[in-house]
Amino acid sequence: MTPTKLPLPRFLRFKGHSSLSMIMMWVGIAITLLFVLIAFLAPVFQSWGWVQNPKEFLNNPVHEAPSLSYLFGTSRQGYDVFSRTLFGSQVAWQVVILATALSLLIGVPLGLLSGYLGGRLDRILLFFMDTIYTLPGLLLSITLAFVVGRGIFNAAIALSISYIPQYYRVVRNHTVSVKTELFIEAAQAMGASTWEVLSKYLFLNVIQSVPVLFTLNAADAILTLGGLGFLGLGLPEETAEWGHDLRQALEALPTGIWWTTLFPGLALTLMVVGLSLLGEGLNEFVNPKFRQ
């Protein structure tokens, strides 16, 4: 006789949903896919003087207002704002996917092991994770950005540290509640190893909240990355990053140069809103408390 697995996690079996959740879901999906498309199309506009402003683009007009030649105008460095806004989406996705993936790959396994094995390992991990969790995320990212230096991968590391405890806590708490189920005890009685219990019987039943957490962390990571860029940290200055572009644009805003602030700021806001709506829409499917 082999131990019986739970059929499927509840969020995969759920059929009913409210119209509001569907609206949030589809609007979030549409905005998110739009920025994915923008990131892929960004290289098409590379010839417009995009990221590093090489010598052939140094003659671009400075603070040129939006026109047919420069759709979003130009900055005080001669950058084409349209191209940098598009490439900002590509850079944001690179950093955000790396940061959230690192957090997930570290936090989920640690949460599974901690919740299942318990004991001293659980107490030690809880202490360290709770310590990190109590620190303000932006302040922690700023400190780590000083330590690891600039670059896409380094920025992802600086962002991911504050998200690891969130994955750990969610997965660990679910593991503690699920490991007492009869099908887990049956698997243990049949001689299943720790790895088999974790991978075959626990994993799919404790990750209900991970998709929601992933999207919400992605939205938060974009804001944090923009904050680092605004402070002059995270990525090299020549990289097309919305926070850095906003920092440069604020100096010209009092003189009526509005376009260098509007378009990067609007792109950052829309991407965060899209991921947040997607996360909130998913949350109704995952969390029974929000179901009608």
PDB file of C-alpha atoms in Angstrom:
ATOM      1  CA  MET A   1       0.000   0.000   0.000  1.00  0.00           C
ATOM      2  CA  THR A   2       1.419   3.352  -0.999  1.00  0.00           C
ATOM      3  CA  PRO A   3       0.702   6.626   0.838  1.00  0.00           C
ATOM      4  CA  THR A   4      -1.988   8.823  -0.690  1.00  0.00           C
ATOM      5  CA  LYS A   5      -1.113  12.325  -1.806  1.00  0.00           C
ATOM      6  CA  LEU A   6      -3.428  15.264  -1.458  1.00  0.00           C
ATOM      7  CA  PRO A   7      -5.200  15.761  -4.821  1.00  0.00           C
ATOM      8  CA  LEU A   8      -4.122  19.317  -5.587  1.00  0.00           C
ATOM      9  CA  PRO A   9      -3.450  22.498  -3.666  1.00  0.00           C
ATOM     10  CA  ARG A  10      -6.684  24.383  -2.979  1.00  0.00           C
ATOM     11  CA  PHE A  11      -5.737  27.341  -5.178  1.00  0.00           C
ATOM     12  CA  LEU A  12      -5.466  24.968  -8.173  1.00  0.00           C
ATOM     13  CA  ARG A  13      -8.873  23.419  -7.469  1.00  0.00           C
ATOM     14  CA  PHE A  14     -10.720  26.713  -7.037  1.00  0.00           C
ATOM     15  CA  LYS A  15     -13.383  27.408  -9.665  1.00  0.00           C
ATOM     16  CA  GLY A  16     -15.519  30.335  -8.462  1.00  0.00           C
ATOM     17  CA  HIS A  17     -14.328  33.916  -8.331  1.00  0.00           C
ATOM     18  CA  SER A  18     -15.718  37.440  -8.150  1.00  0.00           C
ATOM     19  CA  SER A  19     -15.888  39.805 -11.086  1.00  0.00           C
ATOM     20  CA  LEU A  20     -13.647  42.280  -9.234  1.00  0.00           C
ATOM     21  CA  SER A  21     -10.889  39.712  -8.875  1.00  0.00           C
ATOM     22  CA  MET A  22     -11.124  38.899 -12.575  1.00  0.00           C
ATOM     23  CA  ILE A  23     -10.928  42.570 -13.514  1.00  0.00           C
ATOM     24  CA  MET A  24      -7.838  43.040 -11.327  1.00  0.00           C
ATOM     25  CA  MET A  25      -6.329  39.863 -12.703  1.00  0.00           C
ATOM     26  CA  TRP A  26      -6.787  40.735 -16.364  1.00  0.00           C
ATOM     27  CA  VAL A  27      -5.775  44.380 -16.007  1.00  0.00           C
ATOM     28  CA  GLY A  28      -2.657  43.270 -14.138  1.00  0.00           C
ATOM     29  CA  ILE A  29      -1.881  40.639 -16.771  1.00  0.00           C
ATOM     30  CA  ALA A  30      -2.385  43.149 -19.601  1.00  0.00           C
ATOM     31  CA  ILE A  31      -0.078  45.772 -18.047  1.00  0.00           C
ATOM     32  CA  THR A  32       2.549  43.178 -17.123  1.00  0.00           C
ATOM     33  CA  LEU A  33       2.555  41.669 -20.622  1.00  0.00           C
ATOM     34  CA  LEU A  34       2.777  45.170 -22.089  1.00  0.00           C
ATOM     35  CA  PHE A  35       6.012  45.814 -20.202  1.00  0.00           C
ATOM     36  CA  VAL A  36       7.336  42.393 -21.179  1.00  0.00           C
ATOM     37  CA  LEU A  37       6.682  43.334 -24.817  1.00  0.00           C
ATOM     38  CA  ILE A  38       8.321  46.731 -24.312  1.00  0.00           C
ATOM     39  CA  ALA A  39      11.411  45.038 -22.863  1.00  0.00           C
ATOM     40  CA  PHE A  40      11.683  42.782 -25.925  1.00  0.00           C
ATOM     41  CA  LEU A  41      11.144  45.651 -28.384  1.00  0.00           C
ATOM     42  CA  ALA A  42      13.630  47.998 -26.713  1.00  0.00           C
ATOM     43  CA  PRO A  43      16.630  46.915 -28.876  1.00  0.00           C
ATOM     44  CA  VAL A  44      14.686  47.942 -31.996  1.00  0.00           C
ATOM     45  CA  PHE A  45      15.154  51.571 -30.895  1.00  0.00           C
ATOM     46  CA  GLN A  46      18.808  51.225 -29.936  1.00  0.00           C
ATOM     47  CA  SER A  47      19.864  53.524 -32.781  1.00  0.00           C
ATOM     48  CA  TRP A  48      18.046  56.405 -31.096  1.00  0.00           C
ATOM     49  CA  GLY A  49      20.797  56.927 -28.565  1.00  0.00           C
ATOM     50  CA  TRP A  50      19.617  54.651 -25.835  1.00  0.00           C
ATOM     51  CA  VAL A  51      21.727  53.794 -22.794  1.00  0.00           C
ATOM     52  CA  GLN A  52      25.359  54.750 -22.893  1.00  0.00           C
ATOM     53  CA  ASN A  53      25.119  57.727 -25.227  1.00  0.00           C
ATOM     54  CA  PRO A  54      28.133  56.758 -27.400  1.00  0.00           C
ATOM     55  CA  LYS A  55      30.065  59.393 -29.297  1.00  0.00           C
ATOM     56  CA  GLU A  56      27.849  59.348 -32.378  1.00  0.00           C
ATOM     57  CA  PHE A  57      24.945  60.555 -30.223  1.00  0.00           C
ATOM     58  CA  LEU A  58      26.762  63.295 -28.355  1.00  0.00           C
ATOM     59  CA  ASN A  59      25.420  65.812 -30.873  1.00  0.00           C
ATOM     60  CA  ASN A  60      21.804  65.102 -29.928  1.00  0.00           C
ATOM     61  CA  PRO A  61      19.949  68.260 -28.941  1.00  0.00           C
ATOM     62  CA  VAL A  62      19.756  68.861 -25.204  1.00  0.00           C
ATOM     63  CA  HIS A  63      16.332  69.228 -23.549  1.00  0.00           C
ATOM     64  CA  GLU A  64      14.538  68.868 -26.870  1.00  0.00           C
ATOM     65  CA  ALA A  65      10.772  68.852 -26.332  1.00  0.00           C
ATOM     66  CA  PRO A  66       8.749  65.809 -27.500  1.00  0.00           C
ATOM     67  CA  SER A  67       8.383  65.779 -31.281  1.00  0.00           C
ATOM     68  CA  LEU A  68       8.271  63.394 -34.228  1.00  0.00           C
ATOM     69  CA  SER A  69      12.069  63.213 -34.133  1.00  0.00           C
ATOM     70  CA  TYR A  70      12.215  62.554 -30.382  1.00  0.00           C
ATOM     71  CA  LEU A  71       8.894  61.143 -29.211  1.00  0.00           C
ATOM     72  CA  PHE A  72       9.585  61.701 -25.499  1.00  0.00           C
ATOM     73  CA  GLY A  73      12.118  64.482 -25.981  1.00  0.00           C
ATOM     74  CA  THR A  74      15.761  64.447 -24.871  1.00  0.00           C
ATOM     75  CA  SER A  75      17.489  64.906 -21.521  1.00  0.00           C
ATOM     76  CA  ARG A  76      20.189  67.371 -20.495  1.00  0.00           C
ATOM     77  CA  GLN A  77      22.801  64.742 -21.415  1.00  0.00           C
ATOM     78  CA  GLY A  78      21.361  64.350 -24.908  1.00  0.00           C
ATOM     79  CA  TYR A  79      19.756  60.992 -24.148  1.00  0.00           C
ATOM     80  CA  ASP A  80      16.630  60.074 -26.068  1.00  0.00           C
ATOM     81  CA  VAL A  81      14.031  59.731 -23.305  1.00  0.00           C
ATOM     82  CA  PHE A  82      11.838  57.372 -25.348  1.00  0.00           C
ATOM     83  CA  SER A  83      14.638  54.857 -25.847  1.00  0.00           C
ATOM     84  CA  ARG A  84      15.805  55.053 -22.246  1.00  0.00           C
ATOM     85  CA  THR A  85      12.263  54.559 -21.004  1.00  0.00           C
ATOM     86  CA  LEU A  86      11.942  51.411 -23.103  1.00  0.00           C
ATOM     87  CA  PHE A  87      15.315  50.088 -21.991  1.00  0.00           C
ATOM     88  CA  GLY A  88      14.406  50.937 -18.419  1.00  0.00           C
ATOM     89  CA  SER A  89      11.729  48.260 -18.668  1.00  0.00           C
ATOM     90  CA  GLN A  90      14.302  45.725 -19.818  1.00  0.00           C
ATOM     91  CA  VAL A  91      16.696  46.602 -16.993  1.00  0.00           C
ATOM     92  CA  ALA A  92      13.850  46.497 -14.444  1.00  0.00           C
ATOM     93  CA  TRP A  93      12.809  43.006 -15.545  1.00  0.00           C
ATOM     94  CA  GLN A  94      16.388  41.734 -15.406  1.00  0.00           C
ATOM     95  CA  VAL A  95      16.939  42.958 -11.860  1.00  0.00           C
ATOM     96  CA  VAL A  96      13.475  42.037 -10.576  1.00  0.00           C
ATOM     97  CA  ILE A  97      13.475  38.493 -11.984  1.00  0.00           C
ATOM     98  CA  LEU A  98      16.960  37.858 -10.613  1.00  0.00           C
ATOM     99  CA  ALA A  99      16.087  39.289  -7.189  1.00  0.00           C
ATOM    100  CA  THR A 100      12.792  37.420  -6.768  1.00  0.00           C
ATOM    101  CA  ALA A 101      14.234  34.188  -8.184  1.00  0.00           C
ATOM    102  CA  LEU A 102      17.166  34.295  -5.750  1.00  0.00           C
ATOM    103  CA  SER A 103      14.767  34.926  -2.871  1.00  0.00           C
ATOM    104  CA  LEU A 104      12.510  32.058  -3.929  1.00  0.00           C
ATOM    105  CA  LEU A 105      15.357  29.578  -4.499  1.00  0.00           C
ATOM    106  CA  ILE A 106      16.780  30.274  -1.043  1.00  0.00           C
ATOM    107  CA  GLY A 107      13.668  30.982   1.023  1.00  0.00           C
ATOM    108  CA  VAL A 108      11.449  28.102  -0.134  1.00  0.00           C
ATOM    109  CA  PRO A 109      13.926  25.216   0.521  1.00  0.00           C
ATOM    110  CA  LEU A 110      14.919  26.717   3.881  1.00  0.00           C
ATOM    111  CA  GLY A 111      11.253  27.049   4.847  1.00  0.00           C
ATOM    112  CA  LEU A 112      10.557  23.433   3.902  1.00  0.00           C
ATOM    113  CA  LEU A 113      13.536  22.078   5.841  1.00  0.00           C
ATOM    114  CA  SER A 114      12.936  24.286   8.859  1.00  0.00           C
ATOM    115  CA  GLY A 115       9.232  23.499   9.120  1.00  0.00           C
ATOM    116  CA  TYR A 116       9.633  19.760   8.525  1.00  0.00           C
ATOM    117  CA  LEU A 117      12.736  19.018  10.608  1.00  0.00           C
ATOM    118  CA  GLY A 118      12.059  21.501  13.421  1.00  0.00           C
ATOM    119  CA  GLY A 119      14.360  21.412  16.410  1.00  0.00           C
ATOM    120  CA  ARG A 120      17.518  23.491  16.680  1.00  0.00           C
ATOM    121  CA  LEU A 121      17.703  24.148  12.932  1.00  0.00           C
ATOM    122  CA  ASP A 122      14.206  25.635  13.014  1.00  0.00           C
ATOM    123  CA  ARG A 123      15.017  27.867  15.996  1.00  0.00           C
ATOM    124  CA  ILE A 124      18.261  29.147  14.475  1.00  0.00           C
ATOM    125  CA  LEU A 125      16.694  29.893  11.092  1.00  0.00           C
ATOM    126  CA  LEU A 126      13.704  31.572  12.704  1.00  0.00           C
ATOM    127  CA  PHE A 127      16.008  33.831  14.705  1.00  0.00           C
ATOM    128  CA  PHE A 128      18.021  34.939  11.682  1.00  0.00           C
ATOM    129  CA  MET A 129      15.027  35.325   9.383  1.00  0.00           C
ATOM    130  CA  ASP A 130      13.045  37.307  11.954  1.00  0.00           C
ATOM    131  CA  THR A 131      16.051  39.552  12.513  1.00  0.00           C
ATOM    132  CA  ILE A 132      16.303  40.311   8.796  1.00  0.00           C
ATOM    133  CA  TYR A 133      12.519  40.709   8.507  1.00  0.00           C
ATOM    134  CA  THR A 134      12.429  43.433  11.162  1.00  0.00           C
ATOM    135  CA  LEU A 135      14.873  45.616   9.201  1.00  0.00           C
ATOM    136  CA  PRO A 136      13.382  48.183   6.784  1.00  0.00           C
ATOM    137  CA  GLY A 137      13.694  46.753   3.270  1.00  0.00           C
ATOM    138  CA  LEU A 138      14.888  49.942   1.577  1.00  0.00           C
ATOM    139  CA  LEU A 139      17.448  50.673   4.295  1.00  0.00           C
ATOM    140  CA  LEU A 140      18.765  47.110   4.095  1.00  0.00           C
ATOM    141  CA  SER A 141      18.994  47.340   0.283  1.00  0.00           C
ATOM    142  CA  ILE A 142      20.848  50.666   0.500  1.00  0.00           C
ATOM    143  CA  THR A 143      23.350  49.195   2.959  1.00  0.00           C
ATOM    144  CA  LEU A 144      23.915  46.093   0.837  1.00  0.00           C
ATOM    145  CA  ALA A 145      24.243  48.209  -2.324  1.00  0.00           C
ATOM    146  CA  PHE A 146      27.161  50.014  -0.680  1.00  0.00           C
ATOM    147  CA  VAL A 147      28.753  46.657   0.178  1.00  0.00           C
ATOM    148  CA  VAL A 148      28.299  44.684  -3.058  1.00  0.00           C
ATOM    149  CA  GLY A 149      28.742  47.628  -5.450  1.00  0.00           C
ATOM    150  CA  ARG A 150      26.937  48.477  -8.666  1.00  0.00           C
ATOM    151  CA  GLY A 151      25.692  46.176 -11.407  1.00  0.00           C
ATOM    152  CA  ILE A 152      22.563  44.245 -12.329  1.00  0.00           C
ATOM    153  CA  PHE A 153      23.479  41.081 -10.434  1.00  0.00           C
ATOM    154  CA  ASN A 154      24.738  43.050  -7.426  1.00  0.00           C
ATOM    155  CA  ALA A 155      21.520  45.083  -7.342  1.00  0.00           C
ATOM    156  CA  ALA A 156      19.529  41.837  -7.444  1.00  0.00           C
ATOM    157  CA  ILE A 157      21.484  40.514  -4.455  1.00  0.00           C
ATOM    158  CA  ALA A 158      20.892  43.741  -2.535  1.00  0.00           C
ATOM    159  CA  LEU A 159      17.149  43.490  -3.192  1.00  0.00           C
ATOM    160  CA  SER A 160      16.759  39.742  -2.611  1.00  0.00           C
ATOM    161  CA  ILE A 161      18.042  39.635   0.967  1.00  0.00           C
ATOM    162  CA  SER A 162      14.982  41.415   2.339  1.00  0.00           C
ATOM    163  CA  TYR A 163      12.588  39.056   0.478  1.00  0.00           C
ATOM    164  CA  ILE A 164      14.108  35.725   1.565  1.00  0.00           C
ATOM    165  CA  PRO A 165      12.485  35.838   5.056  1.00  0.00           C
ATOM    166  CA  GLN A 166       9.055  36.350   3.479  1.00  0.00           C
ATOM    167  CA  TYR A 167       9.297  33.152   1.416  1.00  0.00           C
ATOM    168  CA  TYR A 168      10.813  31.347   4.369  1.00  0.00           C
ATOM    169  CA  ARG A 169       8.073  32.356   6.827  1.00  0.00           C
ATOM    170  CA  VAL A 170       5.186  31.537   4.471  1.00  0.00           C
ATOM    171  CA  VAL A 171       6.541  28.125   3.431  1.00  0.00           C
ATOM    172  CA  ARG A 172       7.731  27.229   6.927  1.00  0.00           C
ATOM    173  CA  ASN A 173       4.354  27.978   8.526  1.00  0.00           C
ATOM    174  CA  HIS A 174       2.484  25.966   5.897  1.00  0.00           C
ATOM    175  CA  THR A 175       4.920  23.084   6.279  1.00  0.00           C
ATOM    176  CA  VAL A 176       4.412  22.980  10.056  1.00  0.00           C
ATOM    177  CA  SER A 177       0.635  22.655   9.580  1.00  0.00           C
ATOM    178  CA  VAL A 178       0.751  20.149   6.696  1.00  0.00           C
ATOM    179  CA  LYS A 179       3.406  17.793   8.092  1.00  0.00           C
ATOM    180  CA  THR A 180       0.937  16.489  10.700  1.00  0.00           C
ATOM    181  CA  GLU A 181      -1.523  15.300   8.030  1.00  0.00           C
ATOM    182  CA  LEU A 182      -2.190  11.570   7.767  1.00  0.00           C
ATOM    183  CA  PHE A 183      -0.739  11.241   4.267  1.00  0.00           C
ATOM    184  CA  ILE A 184       2.627  12.543   5.559  1.00  0.00           C
ATOM    185  CA  GLU A 185       2.579  10.076   8.436  1.00  0.00           C
ATOM    186  CA  ALA A 186       1.724   7.307   5.966  1.00  0.00           C
ATOM    187  CA  ALA A 187       4.667   8.262   3.770  1.00  0.00           C
ATOM    188  CA  GLN A 188       6.989   8.214   6.764  1.00  0.00           C
ATOM    189  CA  ALA A 189       5.632   4.840   7.874  1.00  0.00           C
ATOM    190  CA  MET A 190       6.302   3.432   4.390  1.00  0.00           C
ATOM    191  CA  GLY A 191       9.950   4.456   4.734  1.00  0.00           C
ATOM    192  CA  ALA A 192       9.963   7.567   2.524  1.00  0.00           C
ATOM    193  CA  SER A 193      13.137   9.601   2.910  1.00  0.00           C
ATOM    194  CA  THR A 194      13.169  13.227   3.980  1.00  0.00           C
ATOM    195  CA  TRP A 195      13.813  14.287   0.372  1.00  0.00           C
ATOM    196  CA  GLU A 196      10.878  12.212  -0.900  1.00  0.00           C
ATOM    197  CA  VAL A 197       8.505  13.641   1.702  1.00  0.00           C
ATOM    198  CA  LEU A 198       9.592  17.190   0.964  1.00  0.00           C
ATOM    199  CA  SER A 199       9.527  16.905  -2.828  1.00  0.00           C
ATOM    200  CA  LYS A 200       6.583  14.538  -3.414  1.00  0.00           C
ATOM    201  CA  TYR A 201       4.188  15.180  -0.557  1.00  0.00           C
ATOM    202  CA  LEU A 202       4.870  18.607   0.943  1.00  0.00           C
ATOM    203  CA  PHE A 203       6.093  20.925  -1.799  1.00  0.00           C
ATOM    204  CA  LEU A 204       2.913  21.296  -3.880  1.00  0.00           C
ATOM    205  CA  ASN A 205       0.797  21.607  -0.758  1.00  0.00           C
ATOM    206  CA  VAL A 206       2.718  24.476   0.873  1.00  0.00           C
ATOM    207  CA  ILE A 207       3.324  26.849  -2.025  1.00  0.00           C
ATOM    208  CA  GLN A 208      -0.183  28.287  -2.348  1.00  0.00           C
ATOM    209  CA  SER A 209       0.951  31.805  -1.468  1.00  0.00           C
ATOM    210  CA  VAL A 210       4.245  31.796  -3.366  1.00  0.00           C
ATOM    211  CA  PRO A 211       2.816  33.072  -6.717  1.00  0.00           C
ATOM    212  CA  VAL A 212       1.133  35.976  -4.919  1.00  0.00           C
ATOM    213  CA  LEU A 213       4.266  36.746  -2.924  1.00  0.00           C
ATOM    214  CA  PHE A 214       6.355  36.577  -6.108  1.00  0.00           C
ATOM    215  CA  THR A 215       4.289  39.218  -7.931  1.00  0.00           C
ATOM    216  CA  LEU A 216       4.020  41.525  -4.922  1.00  0.00           C
ATOM    217  CA  ASN A 217       7.752  41.248  -4.274  1.00  0.00           C
ATOM    218  CA  ALA A 218       8.389  42.035  -7.926  1.00  0.00           C
ATOM    219  CA  ALA A 219       6.352  45.237  -7.605  1.00  0.00           C
ATOM    220  CA  ASP A 220       8.186  46.168  -4.407  1.00  0.00           C
ATOM    221  CA  ALA A 221      11.542  45.374  -6.014  1.00  0.00           C
ATOM    222  CA  ILE A 222      10.827  47.825  -8.854  1.00  0.00           C
ATOM    223  CA  LEU A 223      10.070  50.571  -6.350  1.00  0.00           C
ATOM    224  CA  THR A 224      13.175  49.746  -4.320  1.00  0.00           C
ATOM    225  CA  LEU A 225      15.336  49.651  -7.430  1.00  0.00           C
ATOM    226  CA  GLY A 226      13.942  53.045  -8.406  1.00  0.00           C
ATOM    227  CA  GLY A 227      14.756  54.309  -4.919  1.00  0.00           C
ATOM    228  CA  LEU A 228      18.329  53.053  -5.182  1.00  0.00           C
ATOM    229  CA  GLY A 229      18.687  54.686  -8.588  1.00  0.00           C
ATOM    230  CA  PHE A 230      17.249  57.945  -7.265  1.00  0.00           C
ATOM    231  CA  LEU A 231      19.901  57.895  -4.540  1.00  0.00           C
ATOM    232  CA  GLY A 232      22.648  57.185  -7.086  1.00  0.00           C
ATOM    233  CA  LEU A 233      23.099  53.533  -6.042  1.00  0.00           C
ATOM    234  CA  GLY A 234      22.402  50.126  -7.537  1.00  0.00           C
ATOM    235  CA  LEU A 235      23.307  50.456 -11.219  1.00  0.00           C
ATOM    236  CA  PRO A 236      25.967  52.420 -13.127  1.00  0.00           C
ATOM    237  CA  GLU A 237      24.845  55.926 -14.032  1.00  0.00           C
ATOM    238  CA  GLU A 238      24.945  55.292 -17.782  1.00  0.00           C
ATOM    239  CA  THR A 239      22.438  52.418 -17.460  1.00  0.00           C
ATOM    240  CA  ALA A 240      18.881  53.209 -18.490  1.00  0.00           C
ATOM    241  CA  GLU A 241      17.157  52.943 -15.111  1.00  0.00           C
ATOM    242  CA  TRP A 242      14.025  54.873 -14.235  1.00  0.00           C
ATOM    243  CA  GLY A 243      15.076  55.914 -10.737  1.00  0.00           C
ATOM    244  CA  HIS A 244      18.368  57.329 -11.966  1.00  0.00           C
ATOM    245  CA  ASP A 245      16.626  59.137 -14.834  1.00  0.00           C
ATOM    246  CA  LEU A 246      14.184  60.711 -12.366  1.00  0.00           C
ATOM    247  CA  ARG A 247      17.089  61.885 -10.224  1.00  0.00           C
ATOM    248  CA  GLN A 248      18.695  63.565 -13.221  1.00  0.00           C
ATOM    249  CA  ALA A 249      15.383  65.010 -14.407  1.00  0.00           C
ATOM    250  CA  LEU A 250      14.431  66.711 -11.146  1.00  0.00           C
ATOM    251  CA  GLU A 251      17.167  69.290 -11.605  1.00  0.00           C
ATOM    252  CA  ALA A 252      15.526  70.511 -14.814  1.00  0.00           C
ATOM    253  CA  LEU A 253      11.890  70.259 -13.658  1.00  0.00           C
ATOM    254  CA  PRO A 254      11.694  73.808 -12.177  1.00  0.00           C
ATOM    255  CA  THR A 255      12.709  75.223 -15.571  1.00  0.00           C
ATOM    256  CA  GLY A 256       9.690  73.644 -17.297  1.00  0.00           C
ATOM    257  CA  ILE A 257      11.450  70.529 -18.647  1.00  0.00           C
ATOM    258  CA  TRP A 258       8.617  68.171 -17.681  1.00  0.00           C
ATOM    259  CA  TRP A 259       9.082  65.312 -20.140  1.00  0.00           C
ATOM    260  CA  THR A 260      12.273  63.935 -18.607  1.00  0.00           C
ATOM    261  CA  THR A 261      10.367  63.371 -15.361  1.00  0.00           C
ATOM    262  CA  LEU A 262       6.927  62.379 -16.680  1.00  0.00           C
ATOM    263  CA  PHE A 263       7.745  59.394 -18.875  1.00  0.00           C
ATOM    264  CA  PRO A 264      10.183  57.459 -16.634  1.00  0.00           C
ATOM    265  CA  GLY A 265       7.935  58.142 -13.634  1.00  0.00           C
ATOM    266  CA  LEU A 266       4.829  57.026 -15.513  1.00  0.00           C
ATOM    267  CA  ALA A 267       6.535  53.831 -16.693  1.00  0.00           C
ATOM    268  CA  LEU A 268       7.695  52.966 -13.167  1.00  0.00           C
ATOM    269  CA  THR A 269       4.221  53.632 -11.731  1.00  0.00           C
ATOM    270  CA  LEU A 270       2.358  51.608 -14.367  1.00  0.00           C
ATOM    271  CA  MET A 271       4.650  48.596 -14.015  1.00  0.00           C
ATOM    272  CA  VAL A 272       4.259  48.586 -10.239  1.00  0.00           C
ATOM    273  CA  VAL A 273       0.466  48.962 -10.531  1.00  0.00           C
ATOM    274  CA  GLY A 274       0.268  46.127 -13.057  1.00  0.00           C
ATOM    275  CA  LEU A 275       2.208  43.682 -10.882  1.00  0.00           C
ATOM    276  CA  SER A 276       0.298  44.769  -7.765  1.00  0.00           C
ATOM    277  CA  LEU A 277      -3.076  44.202  -9.459  1.00  0.00           C
ATOM    278  CA  LEU A 278      -1.897  40.809 -10.677  1.00  0.00           C
ATOM    279  CA  GLY A 279      -0.802  39.894  -7.168  1.00  0.00           C
ATOM    280  CA  GLU A 280      -4.053  41.065  -5.572  1.00  0.00           C
ATOM    281  CA  GLY A 281      -6.076  39.207  -8.189  1.00  0.00           C
ATOM    282  CA  LEU A 282      -4.127  36.020  -7.498  1.00  0.00           C
ATOM    283  CA  ASN A 283      -4.601  36.538  -3.777  1.00  0.00           C
ATOM    284  CA  GLU A 284      -8.346  35.961  -4.019  1.00  0.00           C
ATOM    285  CA  PHE A 285      -7.711  32.599  -5.627  1.00  0.00           C
ATOM    286  CA  VAL A 286      -5.139  31.642  -3.014  1.00  0.00           C
ATOM    287  CA  ASN A 287      -6.650  33.024   0.182  1.00  0.00           C
ATOM    288  CA  PRO A 288     -10.107  31.627   1.033  1.00  0.00           C
ATOM    289  CA  LYS A 289     -10.853  34.637   3.257  1.00  0.00           C
ATOM    290  CA  PHE A 290     -11.230  36.810   0.166  1.00  0.00           C
ATOM    291  CA  ARG A 291     -13.607  34.455  -1.639  1.00  0.00           C
ATOM    292  CA  GLN A 292     -17.338  35.127  -1.795  1.00  0.00           C
TER     293      GLN A 292
END
